[in-house]
């Protein structure tokens, strides 16, 4: 007789589907964001450069799944990491990897070599790059931990911490960027820039309200015990 699967352990096909969903959602966001035309004026903020979504979206995916599936901490961390990795891969066009434009015209680069170069750049930051894929995975893991604490342990502070970048980023950009202090480039208080940051702050305010108001699984169990 085969051992019984724990009640809280979803079937393997469900786990595989959730993994695929996290990757697709993350990749779709990165792809769409990179497709937004970048402004020609260096003082105009490019909306695709918003940093907060790279923490908040992995948190949302891990929390949304956690509310519907009693996934443990490893599952939440994995979903967050996969979402973060997908966002970076979509933003930097993993599907468009091709020949290195700076390579010797007489030197043939294979497809495998092109992908190895892409991974070296975004995982290790070499040559001369920033390891954004590694950063995305780390941020996704942290977001997954916060999602698990919020949904499965009822830690409201974890949810508030996860969505706080939506409020902290616009405040920091308006306060520091206006004074010429470099902050992801440092942008002046142009009307268009202020509009983008204000909208981000509005979304952040709504996210804070949802974290406070939406009942998590842990709180629902507590209420049922009190009623019982």
mmCIF file of N, CA and C in Angstrom, residues 3 8 21 33 35 38 40 44 51 63 69 75 84 90 101 122 124 136 147 158 171 182 187 203 216-217 219 228:
data_model
loop_
_atom_site.group_PDB
_atom_site.id
_atom_site.type_symbol
_atom_site.label_atom_id
_atom_site.label_comp_id
_atom_site.label_asym_id
_atom_site.label_seq_id
_atom_site.Cartn_x
_atom_site.Cartn_y
_atom_site.Cartn_z
ATOM 1 N N UNK A 3 2.018 5.091 0.623
ATOM 2 C CA UNK A 3 1.722 6.023 1.718
ATOM 3 C C UNK A 3 0.749 7.100 1.274
ATOM 4 N N UNK A 8 -2.588 18.534 3.366
ATOM 5 C CA UNK A 8 -2.186 19.863 2.928
ATOM 6 C C UNK A 8 -1.259 19.834 1.724
ATOM 7 N N UNK A 21 2.452 28.823 -13.539
ATOM 8 C CA UNK A 21 1.712 30.072 -13.392
ATOM 9 C C UNK A 21 2.609 31.189 -12.874
ATOM 10 N N UNK A 33 6.432 45.281 -19.432
ATOM 11 C CA UNK A 33 7.117 46.481 -18.941
ATOM 12 C C UNK A 33 8.221 46.920 -19.890
ATOM 13 N N UNK A 35 8.324 46.480 -22.995
ATOM 14 C CA UNK A 35 7.755 46.920 -24.274
ATOM 15 C C UNK A 35 7.246 48.356 -24.218
ATOM 16 N N UNK A 38 10.521 53.805 -24.036
ATOM 17 C CA UNK A 38 11.290 54.614 -23.091
ATOM 18 C C UNK A 38 11.376 56.053 -23.591
ATOM 19 N N UNK A 40 12.748 59.731 -24.580
ATOM 20 C CA UNK A 40 14.020 60.214 -25.124
ATOM 21 C C UNK A 40 14.677 61.232 -24.199
ATOM 22 N N UNK A 44 12.906 62.431 -17.885
ATOM 23 C CA UNK A 44 11.575 61.838 -17.781
ATOM 24 C C UNK A 44 11.710 60.402 -17.289
ATOM 25 N N UNK A 51 10.751 49.963 -9.239
ATOM 26 C CA UNK A 51 11.392 48.826 -8.573
ATOM 27 C C UNK A 51 10.436 48.050 -7.675
ATOM 28 N N UNK A 63 1.235 34.763 -1.951
ATOM 29 C CA UNK A 63 0.141 34.904 -0.993
ATOM 30 C C UNK A 63 -1.168 34.385 -1.573
ATOM 31 N N UNK A 69 -4.131 27.169 -1.369
ATOM 32 C CA UNK A 69 -3.466 25.893 -1.134
ATOM 33 C C UNK A 69 -2.632 26.017 0.124
ATOM 34 N N UNK A 75 7.226 26.021 -0.362
ATOM 35 C CA UNK A 75 6.402 26.297 -1.533
ATOM 36 C C UNK A 75 6.241 27.780 -1.785
ATOM 37 N N UNK A 84 9.917 36.189 -9.335
ATOM 38 C CA UNK A 84 10.968 37.189 -9.478
ATOM 39 C C UNK A 84 11.903 36.887 -10.632
ATOM 40 N N UNK A 90 11.799 38.088 -18.390
ATOM 41 C CA UNK A 90 10.933 38.730 -19.369
ATOM 42 C C UNK A 90 11.381 40.138 -19.697
ATOM 43 N N UNK A 101 26.283 41.808 -30.070
ATOM 44 C CA UNK A 101 26.574 42.843 -31.071
ATOM 45 C C UNK A 101 28.024 43.309 -31.057
ATOM 46 N N UNK A 122 23.465 38.082 -16.205
ATOM 47 C CA UNK A 122 22.384 38.388 -15.270
ATOM 48 C C UNK A 122 22.383 37.523 -14.013
ATOM 49 N N UNK A 124 25.701 36.243 -12.735
ATOM 50 C CA UNK A 124 26.977 36.553 -12.091
ATOM 51 C C UNK A 124 27.389 38.015 -12.233
ATOM 52 N N UNK A 136 16.669 39.357 -8.518
ATOM 53 C CA UNK A 136 15.244 39.056 -8.607
ATOM 54 C C UNK A 136 14.861 37.812 -7.826
ATOM 55 N N UNK A 147 5.008 36.422 2.409
ATOM 56 C CA UNK A 147 3.675 35.940 2.043
ATOM 57 C C UNK A 147 3.248 34.786 2.936
ATOM 58 N N UNK A 158 4.192 41.400 8.285
ATOM 59 C CA UNK A 158 4.877 40.850 7.114
ATOM 60 C C UNK A 158 4.209 41.319 5.830
ATOM 61 N N UNK A 171 7.937 58.072 -2.437
ATOM 62 C CA UNK A 171 8.370 59.081 -1.468
ATOM 63 C C UNK A 171 9.866 59.344 -1.594
ATOM 64 N N UNK A 182 21.474 61.061 -6.326
ATOM 65 C CA UNK A 182 21.222 59.926 -7.222
ATOM 66 C C UNK A 182 20.383 58.850 -6.546
ATOM 67 N N UNK A 187 15.556 61.716 -10.622
ATOM 68 C CA UNK A 187 14.708 62.402 -11.595
ATOM 69 C C UNK A 187 14.085 63.643 -10.964
ATOM 70 N N UNK A 203 -1.698 53.043 -5.460
ATOM 71 C CA UNK A 203 -1.736 51.576 -5.460
ATOM 72 C C UNK A 203 -1.191 51.035 -4.138
ATOM 73 N N UNK A 216 -6.755 36.395 6.526
ATOM 74 C CA UNK A 216 -5.894 35.294 6.111
ATOM 75 C C UNK A 216 -6.399 34.001 6.723
ATOM 76 N N UNK A 217 -5.798 32.893 6.302
ATOM 77 C CA UNK A 217 -6.237 31.584 6.790
ATOM 78 C C UNK A 217 -6.082 31.482 8.303
ATOM 79 N N UNK A 219 -6.176 33.899 10.529
ATOM 80 C CA UNK A 219 -7.182 34.695 11.225
ATOM 81 C C UNK A 219 -8.552 34.036 11.146
ATOM 82 N N UNK A 228 -16.661 29.044 18.095
ATOM 83 C CA UNK A 228 -16.975 27.723 18.617
ATOM 84 C C UNK A 228 -16.973 27.691 20.128
#
